[in-house]
Amino acid sequence: MALSENAELEELIRRANGEGASQLPPASGAAQAAEDEELGGGFDTATLVLVARRSLLWVVLLIALGVTGSWLFLRYTKPVYKAASLLKLDERSEAQKIGIGALKQETAGPGQQLAGEVELIKSNLTYTNLKKRLALDVNYYVQGTVLENELYNAAPFRVQHKVSDPSLYGLKFQVSFPTAGRYQLSVKARGQELTGNYALGEWVKLPGAELRLEAVPGRPLPAGDEPPYSFTILNDGAINSYLDRNLEVKVVNPNANTIEISFADNNAAKAAHIVNNIDSVYLQEKLASKKQSTDSTLSYINRIIAENDRRLRVAEDDQQNFVRRSKSYDVKADVGTLKERLEELQLSREKLEQNLRLLDQVQTVVARGQLTRSENERVSDNLPGLAELNDPLLMPLLNDLDGQQRALRLTLLSQTDKTLAVQKAQISIQETRTALERQLGRDRDLLQQQLARLARQTSELNNRLMAMPELATQQERIKRPLDLYANTYQQLLNRKLDFSIQQAGTTADFSILSPAYPPAEPISPVRLLVYAIGLAGGLALGLGLIATRYLMHNTITSVQELERNTRASVLGIIPTYDKEKLEVSRLVVDKNPKSSVSEAIRSIRTNLDFISPANKKRIISITSTISGEGKTFVAVNLGGIIALSGQRVIILDLDMRKPKVNLAFGAENVRGISTILIERHTVAECVQRTSIESLDFISAGPTPPNPSELILHPRFDQLLAELHRSYDVILIDTPPVGLVTDGILIMRKADVPIYIARANYSRKAFLKNLNRLMSNNQFTKLCTILNDAKANTGYGYGYGYGYGYGYGYGSYGMGYYEEPTKPQTLGQKIKNIFS
């Protein structure tokens, strides 16, 4: 019996030290990094759908905000109306009727002519005449419900003004009619407000201006409670700027000579009226401008013709004097002739120099003593350029010398140089060589003379060529004004004829194809476009909000994310406990056995049985990454559920730095694990009972200075072995592994290490730490639990995850066992919507 107990104790110690854990070969660093990247990477559709669902109301609000902004923009923006007329322009010359119209030369095409008409319409002359026809210097307004409306040709009063202070231009003069025949005028000028009550029809003197208001016949003046009126006085610069800004003239069809005149304004009637008056002003201005331009041009041509004739005569006299002095009619042609002669002389010089070199070569060959290199070679073969010398005496002498040298060589084959025949041959060779050198000298002297003569000729031609640029410059200087005055004189005569023909009569054929009418719809703002922009803007902001929240989503919210980012098995989900507000972790499964939390933990208990059978004694460690993820709550309530199934369970609080298990049971922490490990107390003295009969716990005890060293002490293994004899399940609440290493030391001793992740609290980066923990320590049975999950984050609390065999009570059983909850308040509903 004693031997059996000792063997069991050794087995428990061995299991506590982790020797019984299955060992797998550690994965390589690159493979492990790739696997971790695959687990956490990629596009998470479930998270995107969750974020989109949570942001749906925000998207709707942003779209509503965009549409509301579009409505406000349309409500507070003045509409712009555009009136347009289509004109057809034709010019015909009366000179064509007398058969001389063909003499007129038109250089500009239809498009260029119409471009000139566009500039005429937008010229200051047209604006000046338009301001004479229309009263554009005073604008009248009436205050509407929201916006101020202009009363163009519809104001009940008319203003005459004499402004001496330019600062009054553009100011708003407020007008009201408190009594019949009188009006009240107010304006804020120079930092002070001028107000007065005056009679209609009388001139009013104000600082810097004189005004007179009179009623318009047929338009009754408003009563005192009518909306207030106002008017502004504009100077010429403001009117011209207003016309330039809103007037548009464009060519519609150059071939048909049609142009469009359009004007944009907040008042539709005013825009149409201005366009129709521009049409009339343009016709008058076109005819006047045409006649004025022709008269002015003709007078200018007459003056230029007289001056040009005088200058032309002076230029002709200068040209005659230059020809007499230089004896040349065309300096450029003479330059070409001189260059050709110089090129010929240069070729001759090169040929002579080549002959000199050939003579030097012949002399060198003669001095060498042998004219040919073999018996079969001739002198012409060794000196191929002799024919170029054109010397009839040189070649025979060379041939004679070559023959004599050959004969001497033959003679020397049979005789010595002492014989008479050899001496005679040598004398003949010497005489021939002397004659040949004499002939070479005469040829060289002749070539030197020819080169000297060519040099003199070249120098003379170069001197003449050097003088040519000055003569050419003088000739061009004289010829340039002569040609200019001659061409100008002929052109002026032709233009004078053209303008004389035009004076026969030019009329404008002006027709309005489509007059301007007050437009019914504004061109800006376009209601449909504004609403479309507002809708698209709101939708874009909503999608941007969803994208931003998705990219910033770094916490675990659902079991799908938990499974996606870790290789550990998921034991189950624990829903949010909302029956009461817990300041610290509490044992709640005994008070609410039918709640969703109790059912979820029962499902986790069932799944644990598939990992480690319940008929064997087990060590279960529960840890997390950081504090606050609910590991103590899970440890206490999981221990309670297992104890309620009939097994004896003890909970050990090994988080000695921050103990919480004693708080969960409302007990003291004066002694516990730390005092047991230092052998101050026994296990029996530290075990504390709970409200569940088969559930006990040992608190952490006073915080020691060296928790890690105490856990590594052999006394801790003996503690586990001693507890194994009395309890079926040892459930250890370990410190967070992301903060200290104590939890890893304890997980190595556990049969089933459990890792807690809290929904909407634990970061996804924590799961990478979990994956590294599994790889580095070979925790093949490490499981995870998603704590504090909302009702819509999982598949259903009753389903098992572990290895896929647990079933629990299912999603239907949850509704049956769920206790009735209090209805949510309005504040809670709003909070849930925006969470």
PDB file of N, CA, C and O in Angstrom, residues 369-405:
ATOM      1  N   GLY A 369      70.564  54.367-105.746  1.00  0.00           N
ATOM      2  CA  GLY A 369      71.393  53.604-106.674  1.00  0.00           C
ATOM      3  C   GLY A 369      70.671  52.508-107.383  1.00  0.00           C
ATOM      4  O   GLY A 369      71.241  51.862-108.264  1.00  0.00           O
ATOM      5  N   GLN A 370      69.468  52.217-107.114  1.00  0.00           N
ATOM      6  CA  GLN A 370      68.723  51.141-107.775  1.00  0.00           C
ATOM      7  C   GLN A 370      67.300  51.589-107.961  1.00  0.00           C
ATOM      8  O   GLN A 370      66.604  51.861-106.971  1.00  0.00           O
ATOM      9  N   LEU A 371      66.875  51.718-109.224  1.00  0.00           N
ATOM     10  CA  LEU A 371      65.540  52.254-109.526  1.00  0.00           C
ATOM     11  C   LEU A 371      64.470  51.194-109.407  1.00  0.00           C
ATOM     12  O   LEU A 371      63.297  51.514-109.195  1.00  0.00           O
ATOM     13  N   THR A 372      64.795  49.935-109.538  1.00  0.00           N
ATOM     14  CA  THR A 372      63.813  48.851-109.434  1.00  0.00           C
ATOM     15  C   THR A 372      64.287  47.864-108.393  1.00  0.00           C
ATOM     16  O   THR A 372      65.480  47.757-108.095  1.00  0.00           O
ATOM     17  N   ARG A 373      63.341  47.128-107.835  1.00  0.00           N
ATOM     18  CA  ARG A 373      63.645  46.192-106.767  1.00  0.00           C
ATOM     19  C   ARG A 373      63.856  44.776-107.267  1.00  0.00           C
ATOM     20  O   ARG A 373      64.277  43.903-106.533  1.00  0.00           O
ATOM     21  N   SER A 374      63.545  44.502-108.548  1.00  0.00           N
ATOM     22  CA  SER A 374      63.753  43.173-109.127  1.00  0.00           C
ATOM     23  C   SER A 374      63.977  43.330-110.620  1.00  0.00           C
ATOM     24  O   SER A 374      63.757  44.421-111.198  1.00  0.00           O
ATOM     25  N   GLU A 375      64.368  42.273-111.207  1.00  0.00           N
ATOM     26  CA  GLU A 375      64.659  42.316-112.633  1.00  0.00           C
ATOM     27  C   GLU A 375      63.405  42.450-113.464  1.00  0.00           C
ATOM     28  O   GLU A 375      63.446  42.964-114.579  1.00  0.00           O
ATOM     29  N   ASN A 376      62.314  41.991-112.926  1.00  0.00           N
ATOM     30  CA  ASN A 376      61.061  42.037-113.698  1.00  0.00           C
ATOM     31  C   ASN A 376      60.304  43.342-113.501  1.00  0.00           C
ATOM     32  O   ASN A 376      59.280  43.574-114.142  1.00  0.00           O
ATOM     33  N   GLU A 377      60.708  44.153-112.602  1.00  0.00           N
ATOM     34  CA  GLU A 377      59.997  45.392-112.295  1.00  0.00           C
ATOM     35  C   GLU A 377      60.505  46.513-113.175  1.00  0.00           C
ATOM     36  O   GLU A 377      61.696  46.612-113.472  1.00  0.00           O
ATOM     37  N   ARG A 378      59.579  47.391-113.585  1.00  0.00           N
ATOM     38  CA  ARG A 378      59.932  48.558-114.378  1.00  0.00           C
ATOM     39  C   ARG A 378      59.968  49.793-113.493  1.00  0.00           C
ATOM     40  O   ARG A 378      59.420  49.807-112.393  1.00  0.00           O
ATOM     41  N   VAL A 379      60.549  50.846-114.045  1.00  0.00           N
ATOM     42  CA  VAL A 379      60.659  52.099-113.289  1.00  0.00           C
ATOM     43  C   VAL A 379      59.269  52.689-113.035  1.00  0.00           C
ATOM     44  O   VAL A 379      58.973  53.212-111.965  1.00  0.00           O
ATOM     45  N   SER A 380      58.390  52.590-114.001  1.00  0.00           N
ATOM     46  CA  SER A 380      57.025  53.136-113.825  1.00  0.00           C
ATOM     47  C   SER A 380      56.247  52.391-112.748  1.00  0.00           C
ATOM     48  O   SER A 380      55.336  52.948-112.139  1.00  0.00           O
ATOM     49  N   ASP A 381      56.627  51.095-112.536  1.00  0.00           N
ATOM     50  CA  ASP A 381      55.959  50.350-111.474  1.00  0.00           C
ATOM     51  C   ASP A 381      56.422  50.814-110.098  1.00  0.00           C
ATOM     52  O   ASP A 381      55.622  50.902-109.158  1.00  0.00           O
ATOM     53  N   ASN A 382      57.681  51.112-109.965  1.00  0.00           N
ATOM     54  CA  ASN A 382      58.202  51.577-108.676  1.00  0.00           C
ATOM     55  C   ASN A 382      57.847  53.027-108.409  1.00  0.00           C
ATOM     56  O   ASN A 382      57.706  53.426-107.259  1.00  0.00           O
ATOM     57  N   LEU A 383      57.706  53.825-109.475  1.00  0.00           N
ATOM     58  CA  LEU A 383      57.322  55.259-109.344  1.00  0.00           C
ATOM     59  C   LEU A 383      56.077  55.488-110.174  1.00  0.00           C
ATOM     60  O   LEU A 383      56.149  55.965-111.327  1.00  0.00           O
ATOM     61  N   PRO A 384      54.884  55.120-109.651  1.00  0.00           N
ATOM     62  CA  PRO A 384      53.672  55.145-110.486  1.00  0.00           C
ATOM     63  C   PRO A 384      53.193  56.553-110.826  1.00  0.00           C
ATOM     64  O   PRO A 384      52.381  56.724-111.717  1.00  0.00           O
ATOM     65  N   GLY A 385      53.663  57.599-110.174  1.00  0.00           N
ATOM     66  CA  GLY A 385      53.143  58.946-110.435  1.00  0.00           C
ATOM     67  C   GLY A 385      53.942  59.750-111.421  1.00  0.00           C
ATOM     68  O   GLY A 385      53.719  60.968-111.551  1.00  0.00           O
ATOM     69  N   LEU A 386      54.873  59.143-112.127  1.00  0.00           N
ATOM     70  CA  LEU A 386      55.716  59.919-113.035  1.00  0.00           C
ATOM     71  C   LEU A 386      54.949  60.511-114.194  1.00  0.00           C
ATOM     72  O   LEU A 386      55.328  61.561-114.728  1.00  0.00           O
ATOM     73  N   ALA A 387      53.852  59.865-114.557  1.00  0.00           N
ATOM     74  CA  ALA A 387      53.078  60.396-115.696  1.00  0.00           C
ATOM     75  C   ALA A 387      52.464  61.741-115.376  1.00  0.00           C
ATOM     76  O   ALA A 387      52.149  62.528-116.286  1.00  0.00           O
ATOM     77  N   GLU A 388      52.244  62.035-114.081  1.00  0.00           N
ATOM     78  CA  GLU A 388      51.637  63.296-113.696  1.00  0.00           C
ATOM     79  C   GLU A 388      52.589  64.480-113.881  1.00  0.00           C
ATOM     80  O   GLU A 388      52.152  65.634-113.877  1.00  0.00           O
ATOM     81  N   LEU A 389      53.900  64.225-113.984  1.00  0.00           N
ATOM     82  CA  LEU A 389      54.858  65.324-114.095  1.00  0.00           C
ATOM     83  C   LEU A 389      54.848  65.982-115.474  1.00  0.00           C
ATOM     84  O   LEU A 389      55.262  67.137-115.619  1.00  0.00           O
ATOM     85  N   ASN A 390      54.391  65.243-116.488  1.00  0.00           N
ATOM     86  CA  ASN A 390      54.337  65.796-117.868  1.00  0.00           C
ATOM     87  C   ASN A 390      55.733  66.287-118.331  1.00  0.00           C
ATOM     88  O   ASN A 390      55.871  67.352-118.962  1.00  0.00           O
ATOM     89  N   ASP A 391      56.776  65.535-117.959  1.00  0.00           N
ATOM     90  CA  ASP A 391      58.146  65.876-118.394  1.00  0.00           C
ATOM     91  C   ASP A 391      58.602  64.808-119.389  1.00  0.00           C
ATOM     92  O   ASP A 391      58.832  63.649-119.008  1.00  0.00           O
ATOM     93  N   PRO A 392      58.731  65.135-120.691  1.00  0.00           N
ATOM     94  CA  PRO A 392      59.097  64.119-121.678  1.00  0.00           C
ATOM     95  C   PRO A 392      60.553  63.652-121.555  1.00  0.00           C
ATOM     96  O   PRO A 392      60.910  62.599-122.095  1.00  0.00           O
ATOM     97  N   LEU A 393      61.444  64.393-120.865  1.00  0.00           N
ATOM     98  CA  LEU A 393      62.858  64.020-120.773  1.00  0.00           C
ATOM     99  C   LEU A 393      63.143  63.160-119.556  1.00  0.00           C
ATOM    100  O   LEU A 393      64.142  62.422-119.525  1.00  0.00           O
ATOM    101  N   LEU A 394      62.317  63.278-118.535  1.00  0.00           N
ATOM    102  CA  LEU A 394      62.620  62.616-117.276  1.00  0.00           C
ATOM    103  C   LEU A 394      62.493  61.105-117.369  1.00  0.00           C
ATOM    104  O   LEU A 394      63.361  60.367-116.907  1.00  0.00           O
ATOM    105  N   MET A 395      61.432  60.629-117.973  1.00  0.00           N
ATOM    106  CA  MET A 395      61.209  59.177-118.037  1.00  0.00           C
ATOM    107  C   MET A 395      62.273  58.474-118.883  1.00  0.00           C
ATOM    108  O   MET A 395      62.787  57.425-118.484  1.00  0.00           O
ATOM    109  N   PRO A 396      62.674  59.007-120.059  1.00  0.00           N
ATOM    110  CA  PRO A 396      63.764  58.324-120.801  1.00  0.00           C
ATOM    111  C   PRO A 396      65.060  58.254-120.003  1.00  0.00           C
ATOM    112  O   PRO A 396      65.763  57.239-120.055  1.00  0.00           O
ATOM    113  N   LEU A 397      65.402  59.342-119.305  1.00  0.00           N
ATOM    114  CA  LEU A 397      66.619  59.316-118.496  1.00  0.00           C
ATOM    115  C   LEU A 397      66.533  58.244-117.417  1.00  0.00           C
ATOM    116  O   LEU A 397      67.515  57.536-117.143  1.00  0.00           O
ATOM    117  N   LEU A 398      65.382  58.115-116.773  1.00  0.00           N
ATOM    118  CA  LEU A 398      65.218  57.089-115.748  1.00  0.00           C
ATOM    119  C   LEU A 398      65.332  55.695-116.351  1.00  0.00           C
ATOM    120  O   LEU A 398      65.960  54.789-115.765  1.00  0.00           O
ATOM    121  N   ASN A 399      64.750  55.495-117.515  1.00  0.00           N
ATOM    122  CA  ASN A 399      64.828  54.180-118.153  1.00  0.00           C
ATOM    123  C   ASN A 399      66.268  53.860-118.561  1.00  0.00           C
ATOM    124  O   ASN A 399      66.747  52.722-118.453  1.00  0.00           O
ATOM    125  N   ASP A 400      66.993  54.895-119.089  1.00  0.00           N
ATOM    126  CA  ASP A 400      68.397  54.670-119.464  1.00  0.00           C
ATOM    127  C   ASP A 400      69.223  54.292-118.243  1.00  0.00           C
ATOM    128  O   ASP A 400      70.049  53.372-118.288  1.00  0.00           O
ATOM    129  N   LEU A 401      69.016  55.026-117.151  1.00  0.00           N
ATOM    130  CA  LEU A 401      69.770  54.742-115.938  1.00  0.00           C
ATOM    131  C   LEU A 401      69.452  53.342-115.427  1.00  0.00           C
ATOM    132  O   LEU A 401      70.366  52.601-115.012  1.00  0.00           O
ATOM    133  N   ASP A 402      68.168  52.963-115.476  1.00  0.00           N
ATOM    134  CA  ASP A 402      67.801  51.619-115.008  1.00  0.00           C
ATOM    135  C   ASP A 402      68.439  50.550-115.880  1.00  0.00           C
ATOM    136  O   ASP A 402      68.926  49.531-115.405  1.00  0.00           O
ATOM    137  N   GLY A 403      68.447  50.787-117.237  1.00  0.00           N
ATOM    138  CA  GLY A 403      69.083  49.804-118.137  1.00  0.00           C
ATOM    139  C   GLY A 403      70.571  49.688-117.897  1.00  0.00           C
ATOM    140  O   GLY A 403      71.136  48.587-117.924  1.00  0.00           O
ATOM    141  N   GLN A 404      71.248  50.837-117.704  1.00  0.00           N
ATOM    142  CA  GLN A 404      72.688  50.790-117.453  1.00  0.00           C
ATOM    143  C   GLN A 404      72.987  50.055-116.139  1.00  0.00           C
ATOM    144  O   GLN A 404      73.969  49.307-116.053  1.00  0.00           O
ATOM    145  N   GLN A 405      72.179  50.281-115.121  1.00  0.00           N
ATOM    146  CA  GLN A 405      72.421  49.602-113.836  1.00  0.00           C
ATOM    147  C   GLN A 405      72.202  48.101-113.958  1.00  0.00           C
ATOM    148  O   GLN A 405      72.941  47.298-113.369  1.00  0.00           O
TER     149      GLN A 405
END
